[in-house]
């Protein structure tokens, strides 16, 4: 026999289904950049959502500090700085989701600096060139979100 979820879990699942049910007026697939996507745009009244963002920020900050120590301890290993840049980009995404654009700019700029060094060290490495383009896109998207079209064009 199938077990039923506890009442509090059923309510949470039902609320999630309500929140993510597409509108009848929606045409096609929704993009991750849509205004009501929970990870891209702040403004949810759900305290649980905010708690999840804070918990994710805490964990990613721990990961970034570990990766930073590893990168400093073994400067010859290019994998550690790249891993640190990935963590910094994710922290930037979380900062954007929380509406902390200044913190997001700092995270994205730090990731870009690491990725520029990596891309300059080996111009033939397509993965590092792509990583640098992702960082530049993140900074451009953030500038557009802040209404700074001149900075976005750079």
mmCIF file of C-alpha atoms in Angstrom, residues 1 3 7 27 32 47 49 58 80 90 113 124:
data_model
loop_
_atom_site.group_PDB
_atom_site.id
_atom_site.type_symbol
_atom_site.label_atom_id
_atom_site.label_comp_id
_atom_site.label_asym_id
_atom_site.label_seq_id
_atom_site.Cartn_x
_atom_site.Cartn_y
_atom_site.Cartn_z
ATOM 1 C CA UNK A 1 0.000 0.000 0.000
ATOM 2 C CA UNK A 3 1.996 5.706 2.180
ATOM 3 C CA UNK A 7 -0.127 16.718 6.237
ATOM 4 C CA UNK A 27 2.625 30.468 -24.848
ATOM 5 C CA UNK A 32 14.599 31.132 -16.674
ATOM 6 C CA UNK A 47 9.818 33.014 4.188
ATOM 7 C CA UNK A 49 12.251 30.807 -0.041
ATOM 8 C CA UNK A 58 26.085 30.322 3.573
ATOM 9 C CA UNK A 80 41.359 25.312 -8.062
ATOM 10 C CA UNK A 90 26.983 31.073 -8.092
ATOM 11 C CA UNK A 113 39.393 38.503 -12.754
ATOM 12 C CA UNK A 124 43.915 27.929 -26.784
#
